[in-house]
mmCIF file of C-alpha atoms in Angstrom:
data_model
loop_
_atom_site.group_PDB
_atom_site.id
_atom_site.type_symbol
_atom_site.label_atom_id
_atom_site.label_comp_id
_atom_site.label_asym_id
_atom_site.label_seq_id
_atom_site.Cartn_x
_atom_site.Cartn_y
_atom_site.Cartn_z
ATOM 1 C CA MET A 108 125.340 1.957 106.496
ATOM 2 C CA PRO A 109 122.562 3.546 104.512
ATOM 3 C CA ARG A 110 123.215 6.821 102.887
ATOM 4 C CA ASP A 111 120.476 8.696 104.801
ATOM 5 C CA HIS A 112 122.076 7.655 108.024
ATOM 6 C CA LYS A 113 125.406 9.227 106.961
ATOM 7 C CA VAL A 114 123.735 12.491 106.046
ATOM 8 C CA TYR A 115 121.990 12.581 109.415
ATOM 9 C CA TRP A 116 125.245 12.202 111.358
ATOM 10 C CA THR A 117 127.048 14.751 109.168
ATOM 11 C CA VAL A 118 124.328 17.360 109.666
ATOM 12 C CA ARG A 119 124.179 16.676 113.386
ATOM 13 C CA PHE A 120 127.951 16.989 113.718
ATOM 14 C CA GLU A 121 128.050 20.285 111.793
ATOM 15 C CA THR A 122 125.168 21.683 113.865
ATOM 16 C CA GLU A 123 126.954 20.779 117.103
ATOM 17 C CA LEU A 124 130.146 22.441 115.875
ATOM 18 C CA VAL A 125 128.313 25.638 115.009
ATOM 19 C CA MET A 126 126.519 25.708 118.364
ATOM 20 C CA LYS A 127 129.753 25.062 120.293
ATOM 21 C CA SER A 128 131.591 27.815 118.392
ATOM 22 C CA LYS A 129 128.778 30.274 119.146
ATOM 23 C CA ALA A 130 128.859 29.308 122.822
ATOM 24 C CA ILE A 131 132.635 29.734 122.984
ATOM 25 C CA HIS A 132 132.410 33.075 121.170
ATOM 26 C CA ALA A 133 129.636 34.320 123.480
ATOM 27 C CA ALA A 134 131.481 33.194 126.602
ATOM 28 C CA GLY A 135 134.614 35.043 125.544
ATOM 29 C CA ARG A 136 132.747 38.285 124.895
ATOM 30 C CA ARG A 137 130.510 38.935 127.837
ATOM 31 C CA ARG A 138 128.340 42.014 127.252
ATOM 32 C CA THR A 139 126.583 43.440 130.240
ATOM 33 C CA GLY A 140 124.565 45.967 128.271
ATOM 34 C CA ALA A 141 126.947 48.863 128.995
ATOM 35 C CA PHE A 142 128.343 51.207 126.352
ATOM 36 C CA THR A 143 132.005 51.281 125.476
ATOM 37 C CA LEU A 144 134.095 54.399 125.887
ATOM 38 C CA ILE A 145 134.300 54.839 122.109
ATOM 39 C CA GLU A 146 130.511 54.739 121.765
ATOM 40 C CA ILE A 147 130.087 57.350 124.493
ATOM 41 C CA LEU A 148 132.707 59.640 122.914
ATOM 42 C CA ILE A 149 131.028 59.393 119.513
ATOM 43 C CA VAL A 150 127.673 60.372 121.024
ATOM 44 C CA ILE A 151 129.259 63.320 122.844
ATOM 45 C CA VAL A 152 130.902 64.564 119.640
ATOM 46 C CA ILE A 153 127.626 64.292 117.703
ATOM 47 C CA MET A 154 125.730 66.153 120.443
ATOM 48 C CA GLY A 155 128.393 68.881 120.482
ATOM 49 C CA LEU A 156 128.082 69.356 116.741
ATOM 50 C CA LEU A 157 124.292 69.561 116.925
ATOM 51 C CA ILE A 158 124.385 72.058 119.779
ATOM 52 C CA SER A 159 126.911 74.245 117.981
ATOM 53 C CA LEU A 160 124.589 74.388 114.975
ATOM 54 C CA VAL A 161 121.310 74.963 116.841
ATOM 55 C CA ALA A 162 122.343 77.182 119.787
ATOM 56 C CA PRO A 163 123.088 80.416 117.849
ATOM 57 C CA ALA A 164 119.691 80.280 116.160
ATOM 58 C CA MET A 165 117.913 79.725 119.471
ATOM 59 C CA PHE A 166 119.724 82.560 121.287
ATOM 60 C CA SER A 167 118.810 85.022 118.555
ATOM 61 C CA LYS A 168 115.152 84.040 119.056
ATOM 62 C CA VAL A 169 115.377 84.973 122.749
ATOM 63 C CA SER A 170 116.386 88.530 121.877
ATOM 64 C CA SER A 171 113.617 88.993 119.314
ATOM 65 C CA SER A 172 111.016 87.522 121.673
ATOM 66 C CA GLN A 173 112.047 89.989 124.393
ATOM 67 C CA ARG A 174 111.575 92.877 121.966
ATOM 68 C CA LYS A 175 108.146 91.511 120.955
ATOM 69 C CA THR A 176 107.184 91.109 124.614
ATOM 70 C CA SER A 177 108.168 94.714 125.233
ATOM 71 C CA MET A 178 105.967 95.909 122.346
ATOM 72 C CA ALA A 179 103.032 93.811 123.605
ATOM 73 C CA GLN A 180 103.376 95.257 127.114
ATOM 74 C CA MET A 181 103.557 98.797 125.742
ATOM 75 C CA GLN A 182 100.392 98.120 123.704
ATOM 76 C CA MET A 183 98.671 97.057 126.937
ATOM 77 C CA LEU A 184 99.925 100.192 128.701
ATOM 78 C CA SER A 185 98.740 102.330 125.787
ATOM 79 C CA THR A 186 95.237 100.879 126.046
ATOM 80 C CA ALA A 187 95.205 101.596 129.783
ATOM 81 C CA LEU A 188 96.472 105.165 129.152
ATOM 82 C CA ASP A 189 93.750 105.823 126.563
ATOM 83 C CA THR A 190 91.058 104.480 128.907
ATOM 84 C CA TYR A 191 92.407 106.717 131.698
ATOM 85 C CA ARG A 192 92.210 109.737 129.375
ATOM 86 C CA LEU A 193 88.602 108.917 128.442
ATOM 87 C CA ASP A 194 87.621 108.816 132.120
ATOM 88 C CA VAL A 195 89.703 111.687 133.512
ATOM 89 C CA GLY A 196 90.069 113.935 130.472
ATOM 90 C CA SER A 197 93.872 113.956 130.330
ATOM 91 C CA TYR A 198 96.745 111.526 130.374
ATOM 92 C CA PRO A 199 98.360 110.706 133.744
ATOM 93 C CA GLU A 200 101.633 112.350 134.776
ATOM 94 C CA ASP A 201 103.198 108.939 135.501
ATOM 95 C CA LEU A 202 102.271 105.302 134.930
ATOM 96 C CA GLY A 203 101.607 104.743 138.633
ATOM 97 C CA GLU A 204 98.355 106.704 138.296
ATOM 98 C CA LEU A 205 96.946 103.830 136.236
ATOM 99 C CA ARG A 206 96.826 101.817 139.476
ATOM 100 C CA LYS A 207 95.979 104.509 142.027
ATOM 101 C CA SER A 208 94.892 108.133 141.725
ATOM 102 C CA ASP A 209 92.795 110.750 143.490
ATOM 103 C CA GLY A 210 91.919 112.632 140.280
ATOM 104 C CA ALA A 211 88.330 113.550 139.458
ATOM 105 C CA GLY A 212 86.641 111.008 137.205
ATOM 106 C CA TRP A 213 89.201 108.297 137.948
ATOM 107 C CA ASP A 214 87.457 104.934 137.556
ATOM 108 C CA GLY A 215 90.411 102.563 137.876
ATOM 109 C CA PRO A 216 92.538 100.753 138.460
ATOM 110 C CA TYR A 217 93.278 100.552 134.752
ATOM 111 C CA MET A 218 95.899 97.843 135.187
ATOM 112 C CA PRO A 219 95.010 94.569 136.921
ATOM 113 C CA ARG A 220 98.454 94.347 138.554
ATOM 114 C CA ASP A 221 101.415 96.614 139.203
ATOM 115 C CA ILE A 222 102.978 98.319 136.188
ATOM 116 C CA PRO A 223 105.291 95.709 134.632
ATOM 117 C CA ALA A 224 108.970 96.273 134.021
ATOM 118 C CA ASP A 225 110.289 95.691 130.526
ATOM 119 C CA PRO A 226 111.688 92.206 129.749
ATOM 120 C CA TRP A 227 115.153 93.351 130.903
ATOM 121 C CA GLY A 228 113.872 94.482 134.305
ATOM 122 C CA ASN A 229 113.932 98.229 133.608
ATOM 123 C CA PRO A 230 110.931 100.535 134.015
ATOM 124 C CA TYR A 231 109.178 101.790 130.890
ATOM 125 C CA VAL A 232 109.882 105.411 130.019
ATOM 126 C CA TYR A 233 106.666 107.444 129.871
ATOM 127 C CA ALA A 234 106.223 111.158 129.356
ATOM 128 C CA VAL A 235 103.257 113.355 128.457
ATOM 129 C CA THR A 236 104.090 115.540 125.457
ATOM 130 C CA LYS A 237 102.530 118.949 124.976
ATOM 131 C CA GLU A 238 103.495 119.255 121.337
ATOM 132 C CA GLY A 239 103.850 116.859 118.496
ATOM 133 C CA GLU A 240 101.823 114.212 116.787
ATOM 134 C CA TYR A 241 101.419 111.928 119.821
ATOM 135 C CA PRO A 242 100.027 112.965 123.207
ATOM 136 C CA TYR A 243 102.584 110.859 125.099
ATOM 137 C CA SER A 244 105.757 108.899 124.531
ATOM 138 C CA LEU A 245 106.202 105.363 125.761
ATOM 139 C CA SER A 246 109.445 103.473 125.288
ATOM 140 C CA SER A 247 111.915 100.947 126.618
ATOM 141 C CA TYR A 248 115.674 101.433 126.502
ATOM 142 C CA GLY A 249 116.131 97.804 125.488
ATOM 143 C CA GLU A 250 118.730 95.456 126.838
ATOM 144 C CA GLY A 251 121.236 98.231 127.533
ATOM 145 C CA GLY A 252 118.905 100.123 129.867
ATOM 146 C CA ARG A 253 120.259 103.458 128.566
ATOM 147 C CA PRO A 254 118.973 105.804 125.856
ATOM 148 C CA GLY A 255 120.278 105.085 122.382
ATOM 149 C CA GLY A 256 122.183 101.964 121.499
ATOM 150 C CA GLU A 257 122.244 99.647 118.536
ATOM 151 C CA ASP A 258 120.952 96.158 117.744
ATOM 152 C CA ASP A 259 119.695 94.493 120.951
ATOM 153 C CA GLU A 260 120.414 97.610 122.993
ATOM 154 C CA ALA A 261 118.425 99.912 120.721
ATOM 155 C CA ASP A 262 115.458 101.795 122.151
ATOM 156 C CA ILE A 263 112.004 100.371 121.527
ATOM 157 C CA VAL A 264 109.528 103.180 120.977
ATOM 158 C CA PHE A 265 105.768 102.652 120.956
ATOM 159 C CA GLN A 266 103.859 104.902 118.556
#
């Protein structure tokens, strides 16, 4: 038998053995595309770690954005109050007069919609001052909804 012929049969035999072993291995381990319990648990642990790192930072942003929203709304109210004063000659007794009033010179409404509540659902605190540097005070009691407080419950005063 020629030497080339021997090499051919040896290579063919080895190739068949490899293919049969792969077929046997694949038949014994049928994967349906599902994840194992270990893989799912590892993903859950990783997600828990990520959430525990990111969540505190995100919740602190909510508080600061509420305070910024409150300041932006008070700036809008201040503009409406100043426009009211230019038309009427004095500041209104309450914020409701920015929407509806019978006063002389009133050319409103000065707010396109009802007076908004602060981001915590409480009404803004408005008072006309007779003395002092500012003609009126405009504030929000913050998250606590009561005068005073610290941190997130501290009063937000517009000047």
